CSV table of C-alpha atoms in Angstrom, one decimal:
chain,number,residue,atom,x,y,z
A,1,UNK,CA,24.9,9.7,52.5
A,2,UNK,CA,27.4,12.5,51.8
A,3,UNK,CA,27.1,16.3,51.3
A,4,UNK,CA,25.8,18.2,48.2
A,5,UNK,CA,23.2,15.6,47.2
A,6,UNK,CA,25.5,12.7,46.8
A,7,UNK,CA,25.0,9.3,48.4
A,8,UNK,CA,26.9,6.1,48.6
A,9,UNK,CA,25.6,5.3,45.1
A,10,UNK,CA,27.1,8.5,43.8
A,11,UNK,CA,30.7,9.4,43.0
A,12,UNK,CA,32.8,12.4,42.1
A,13,UNK,CA,32.1,11.7,38.5
A,14,UNK,CA,28.5,10.7,38.7
A,15,UNK,CA,26.2,12.4,41.3
A,16,UNK,CA,23.5,10.2,42.8
A,17,UNK,CA,20.7,11.1,40.4
A,18,UNK,CA,22.8,10.5,37.4
A,19,UNK,CA,24.1,7.2,38.8
A,20,UNK,CA,20.6,6.0,39.5
A,21,UNK,CA,19.5,6.9,36.0
A,22,UNK,CA,22.4,4.9,34.5
A,23,UNK,CA,21.5,1.9,36.7
A,24,UNK,CA,17.8,2.2,35.6
A,25,UNK,CA,18.8,2.2,31.9
A,26,UNK,CA,21.0,-0.8,32.3
A,27,UNK,CA,18.1,-2.7,34.1
A,28,UNK,CA,15.7,-1.9,31.3
A,29,UNK,CA,17.8,-3.2,28.5
A,30,UNK,CA,17.5,-2.0,24.9
A,31,UNK,CA,14.3,-3.9,23.8
A,32,UNK,CA,11.1,-1.9,24.2
A,33,UNK,CA,9.2,-2.8,21.1
A,34,UNK,CA,7.5,-5.9,19.7
A,35,UNK,CA,7.0,-7.0,16.1
A,36,UNK,CA,3.9,-9.1,15.5
A,37,UNK,CA,2.9,-11.1,12.4
A,38,UNK,CA,-0.8,-11.6,12.0
A,39,UNK,CA,-1.6,-14.4,9.5
A,40,UNK,CA,-4.8,-14.5,7.5
A,41,UNK,CA,-7.2,-12.1,5.8
A,42,UNK,CA,-10.6,-12.9,7.2
A,43,UNK,CA,-12.7,-11.4,10.0
A,44,UNK,CA,-10.4,-12.4,12.9
A,45,UNK,CA,-7.1,-11.5,11.1
A,46,UNK,CA,-8.3,-8.1,10.2
A,47,UNK,CA,-9.5,-7.4,13.7
A,48,UNK,CA,-6.2,-8.6,15.3
A,49,UNK,CA,-4.2,-6.5,12.8
A,50,UNK,CA,-6.2,-3.4,13.6
A,51,UNK,CA,-6.0,-3.8,17.3
A,52,UNK,CA,-2.3,-4.5,17.5
A,53,UNK,CA,-1.2,-1.9,15.0
A,54,UNK,CA,-2.3,0.8,17.3
A,55,UNK,CA,0.8,0.2,19.4
A,56,UNK,CA,3.2,-2.4,17.9
A,57,UNK,CA,4.8,-3.0,14.5
A,58,UNK,CA,2.2,-5.3,13.0
A,59,UNK,CA,2.7,-7.1,9.7
A,60,UNK,CA,-0.3,-8.8,8.0
A,61,UNK,CA,0.6,-11.9,6.1
A,62,UNK,CA,-1.7,-13.9,3.8
A,63,UNK,CA,-0.7,-16.8,1.5
A,64,UNK,CA,-4.2,-17.3,0.1
A,65,UNK,CA,-4.2,-16.5,-3.6
A,66,UNK,CA,-3.7,-12.8,-4.1
A,67,UNK,CA,-5.4,-11.8,-0.9
A,68,UNK,CA,-2.5,-9.8,0.5
A,69,UNK,CA,-2.3,-7.6,-2.7
A,70,UNK,CA,-6.1,-7.1,-2.7
A,71,UNK,CA,-6.0,-6.1,1.0
A,72,UNK,CA,-3.1,-3.7,0.4
A,73,UNK,CA,-5.0,-2.2,-2.6
A,74,UNK,CA,-8.2,-1.9,-0.6
A,75,UNK,CA,-6.6,0.0,2.2
A,76,UNK,CA,-4.3,2.1,0.1
A,77,UNK,CA,-2.9,5.0,2.1
A,78,UNK,CA,-5.8,5.0,4.5
A,79,UNK,CA,-6.0,3.6,8.1
A,80,UNK,CA,-8.1,0.7,9.2
A,81,UNK,CA,-11.2,1.4,11.4
A,82,UNK,CA,-12.4,-0.9,14.1
A,83,UNK,CA,-15.7,-0.4,15.8
A,84,UNK,CA,-15.9,-2.0,19.3
A,85,UNK,CA,-19.6,-2.4,20.3
A,86,UNK,CA,-20.3,-1.5,23.9
A,87,UNK,CA,-16.9,-0.1,24.7
A,88,UNK,CA,-16.1,3.4,26.1
A,89,UNK,CA,-13.5,3.7,23.3
A,90,UNK,CA,-15.8,2.6,20.4
A,91,UNK,CA,-13.5,3.4,17.4
A,92,UNK,CA,-9.9,2.4,16.9
A,93,UNK,CA,-7.9,3.7,13.9
A,94,UNK,CA,-4.6,2.1,13.0
A,95,UNK,CA,-2.5,1.0,10.0
A,96,UNK,CA,-0.4,-2.2,9.7
A,97,UNK,CA,3.3,-1.6,9.0
A,98,UNK,CA,3.1,-4.0,6.0
A,99,UNK,CA,0.6,-6.3,4.2
A,100,UNK,CA,2.5,-9.1,2.3
A,101,UNK,CA,2.7,-12.7,1.1
A,102,UNK,CA,6.4,-12.8,1.7
A,103,UNK,CA,7.3,-15.5,4.3
A,104,UNK,CA,10.7,-14.0,5.0
A,105,UNK,CA,9.1,-11.3,7.2
A,106,UNK,CA,9.0,-14.0,9.8
A,107,UNK,CA,12.6,-13.1,10.6
A,108,UNK,CA,11.4,-9.8,12.1
A,109,UNK,CA,8.7,-11.4,14.3
A,110,UNK,CA,8.8,-11.7,18.1
A,111,UNK,CA,5.2,-13.0,18.0
A,112,UNK,CA,3.3,-14.7,15.2
A,113,UNK,CA,-0.5,-15.0,15.5
A,114,UNK,CA,-2.4,-17.4,13.2
A,115,UNK,CA,-6.0,-16.3,12.8
A,116,UNK,CA,-6.7,-18.6,9.8
A,117,UNK,CA,-8.6,-21.9,9.4
A,118,UNK,CA,-6.7,-24.9,10.7
A,119,UNK,CA,-6.3,-26.4,7.2
A,120,UNK,CA,-3.9,-23.5,6.4
A,121,UNK,CA,-1.8,-23.8,9.5
A,122,UNK,CA,0.7,-26.2,8.0
A,123,UNK,CA,1.4,-23.9,5.1
A,124,UNK,CA,2.3,-21.0,7.3
A,125,UNK,CA,4.5,-23.1,9.6
A,126,UNK,CA,6.4,-24.6,6.7
A,127,UNK,CA,6.9,-21.3,4.9
A,128,UNK,CA,7.9,-19.4,8.0
A,129,UNK,CA,10.2,-22.1,9.4
A,130,UNK,CA,13.5,-21.2,7.6
A,131,UNK,CA,13.2,-17.5,8.7
A,132,UNK,CA,12.0,-17.7,12.3
A,133,UNK,CA,14.4,-16.6,15.0
A,134,UNK,CA,14.9,-18.5,18.2
A,135,UNK,CA,12.3,-17.9,20.9
A,136,UNK,CA,9.5,-16.7,18.6
A,137,UNK,CA,6.1,-17.1,20.2
A,138,UNK,CA,3.5,-18.7,17.9
A,139,UNK,CA,-0.1,-18.2,19.0
A,140,UNK,CA,-2.7,-20.1,17.1
A,141,UNK,CA,-6.3,-19.0,17.4
A,142,UNK,CA,-7.8,-21.5,17.5
A,143,UNK,CA,-5.3,-24.4,17.5
A,144,UNK,CA,-7.7,-27.2,16.9
A,145,UNK,CA,-6.7,-30.8,17.4
A,146,UNK,CA,-3.0,-31.6,16.9
A,147,UNK,CA,-1.8,-28.1,16.4
A,148,UNK,CA,1.4,-28.6,18.4
A,149,UNK,CA,2.1,-31.9,16.6
A,150,UNK,CA,1.7,-30.2,13.2
A,151,UNK,CA,4.0,-27.3,14.3
A,152,UNK,CA,6.7,-29.7,15.4
A,153,UNK,CA,6.5,-31.8,12.2
A,154,UNK,CA,6.8,-28.7,10.0
A,155,UNK,CA,9.6,-27.0,11.9
A,156,UNK,CA,11.5,-30.2,12.7
A,157,UNK,CA,14.6,-29.7,14.9
A,158,UNK,CA,14.0,-26.0,15.0
A,159,UNK,CA,10.7,-26.4,16.9
A,160,UNK,CA,12.5,-27.0,20.2
A,161,UNK,CA,13.7,-23.3,20.1
A,162,UNK,CA,10.2,-21.9,19.6
A,163,UNK,CA,7.2,-21.4,21.8
A,164,UNK,CA,3.9,-22.7,20.6
A,165,UNK,CA,0.6,-21.5,22.2
A,166,UNK,CA,-2.6,-23.2,21.3
A,167,UNK,CA,-5.8,-21.3,22.0
A,168,UNK,CA,-9.1,-23.1,22.3
A,169,UNK,CA,-11.1,-20.4,20.6
A,170,UNK,CA,-11.0,-16.9,19.2
A,171,UNK,CA,-11.0,-14.0,21.7
A,172,UNK,CA,-13.8,-12.1,19.9
A,173,UNK,CA,-17.0,-12.4,17.9
A,174,UNK,CA,-16.2,-10.1,14.9
A,175,UNK,CA,-17.1,-9.2,11.4
A,176,UNK,CA,-15.6,-7.0,8.7
A,177,UNK,CA,-18.0,-4.3,7.5
A,178,UNK,CA,-15.9,-3.2,4.6
A,179,UNK,CA,-13.3,-5.8,3.6
A,180,UNK,CA,-9.7,-4.7,4.3
A,181,UNK,CA,-10.8,-1.3,5.7
A,182,UNK,CA,-13.4,-1.6,8.4
A,183,UNK,CA,-14.4,-4.2,10.9
A,184,UNK,CA,-16.6,-4.6,14.0
A,185,UNK,CA,-15.9,-6.4,17.3
A,186,UNK,CA,-19.3,-7.6,18.3
A,187,UNK,CA,-18.2,-9.0,21.7
A,188,UNK,CA,-15.0,-9.9,23.6
A,189,UNK,CA,-14.8,-13.1,25.7
A,190,UNK,CA,-14.1,-12.8,29.4
A,191,UNK,CA,-11.6,-15.6,29.3
A,192,UNK,CA,-10.0,-18.1,26.9
A,193,UNK,CA,-8.0,-21.2,27.6
A,194,UNK,CA,-4.5,-21.7,26.1
A,195,UNK,CA,-1.7,-24.2,26.5
A,196,UNK,CA,2.1,-23.6,26.0
A,197,UNK,CA,4.7,-26.0,24.5
A,198,UNK,CA,7.2,-26.2,26.2
A,199,UNK,CA,5.3,-25.6,29.5
A,200,UNK,CA,8.4,-24.0,31.1
A,201,UNK,CA,7.8,-21.0,28.7
A,202,UNK,CA,4.3,-20.4,30.0
A,203,UNK,CA,5.1,-17.2,32.1
A,204,UNK,CA,6.9,-15.5,29.1
A,205,UNK,CA,4.3,-16.5,26.5
A,206,UNK,CA,1.3,-15.5,28.6
A,207,UNK,CA,2.9,-12.2,29.6
A,208,UNK,CA,3.5,-11.2,26.0
A,209,UNK,CA,0.2,-12.4,24.7
A,210,UNK,CA,-1.9,-10.9,27.5
A,211,UNK,CA,-0.1,-7.7,26.9
A,212,UNK,CA,-1.0,-7.8,23.2
A,213,UNK,CA,-4.6,-8.7,23.8
A,214,UNK,CA,-5.2,-6.3,26.7
A,215,UNK,CA,-7.2,-6.8,29.9
A,216,UNK,CA,-9.8,-9.0,28.2
A,217,UNK,CA,-10.0,-11.8,27.4
A,218,UNK,CA,-8.1,-13.2,30.4
A,219,UNK,CA,-5.8,-15.9,29.1
A,220,UNK,CA,-6.2,-19.0,31.4
A,221,UNK,CA,-3.6,-21.7,31.5
A,222,UNK,CA,-4.6,-25.1,30.2
A,223,UNK,CA,-2.1,-27.8,31.4
A,224,UNK,CA,-1.1,-29.0,27.9
A,225,UNK,CA,-1.9,-28.9,24.2
A,226,UNK,CA,-3.1,-32.5,24.3
A,227,UNK,CA,-6.0,-31.2,26.4
A,228,UNK,CA,-6.7,-28.4,23.9
A,229,UNK,CA,-6.8,-31.1,21.2
A,230,UNK,CA,-9.1,-33.4,23.0
A,231,UNK,CA,-11.5,-30.6,24.1
A,232,UNK,CA,-11.6,-29.1,20.6
A,233,UNK,CA,-15.2,-27.7,20.4
A,234,UNK,CA,-15.0,-27.5,16.6
A,235,UNK,CA,-14.7,-31.2,16.4
A,236,UNK,CA,-18.0,-31.6,18.3
A,237,UNK,CA,-20.1,-28.7,17.1
A,238,UNK,CA,-19.2,-28.4,13.4
A,239,UNK,CA,-20.1,-32.0,12.4
A,240,UNK,CA,-23.4,-31.6,14.1
A,241,UNK,CA,-24.1,-28.3,12.3
A,242,UNK,CA,-23.1,-29.8,9.0
A,243,UNK,CA,-25.2,-32.9,9.5
A,244,UNK,CA,-28.2,-30.8,10.6
A,245,UNK,CA,-28.0,-28.8,7.4
A,246,UNK,CA,-27.2,-31.7,4.9
A,247,UNK,CA,-28.7,-34.8,6.5
A,248,UNK,CA,-31.2,-36.9,4.4
A,249,UNK,CA,-34.1,-35.2,6.1
A,250,UNK,CA,-32.9,-31.8,4.9
A,251,UNK,CA,-31.2,-32.4,1.5
A,252,UNK,CA,-32.1,-34.8,-1.3
A,253,UNK,CA,-28.5,-35.1,-2.5
A,254,UNK,CA,-29.0,-33.1,-5.6
A,255,UNK,CA,-27.0,-29.9,-6.5
A,256,UNK,CA,-28.6,-26.7,-5.0
A,257,UNK,CA,-29.5,-23.7,-7.1
A,258,UNK,CA,-27.4,-21.2,-5.1
A,259,UNK,CA,-24.1,-21.4,-3.2
A,260,UNK,CA,-24.9,-22.3,0.5
């Protein structure tokens, strides 16, 4: 080191503290924010939107009928309120940056989270495809069987530049209490399985998604999306539930008086 607070890192023009600060800024880069698109307008989508909007630019997107316009109207100038049962911080207040049905907002997204039923996944992939930037992380909650195959078919050649993350299930049990304005997280899973395509992008994808979700649920790596497809719990549980409700022993085949 040298006299007057300078070191080998310093110079006549930049004393040591200034030099270190400049090196720190260069190491950090210029990207310190994240833009997230949350797709859907149901229980899970509203909860994800409310959670992420507390810290990041969060855009809610729905292509279902006029759902986006209704959500925007329901919220107005107010903020969303999330109640988290059993948590020390039991109320979260936030507001999405935008609620829209315009697929071109995908050009802004670093992360896209689909919290919609699997029958709608293809529509979102197809409409977002022309606008998505290279390296966009697409997290599907849940992916269901063949989610990665559908993603690749809709994006075509562009799919190789993206990162697909298939989750086996939703992170929370949740319900909205006042549609578009208030929702409740009834419980948060301790861990959830997810697979990344391509697998080499696993560290980056998990780092960003775990950062978005928080400490829990802990995202556990599943080796590949084929495993997520074959272990799809919905394919096992849902048919059994439907059969139990509409089997010949429970239903005579005639129209019912009220909507089930």
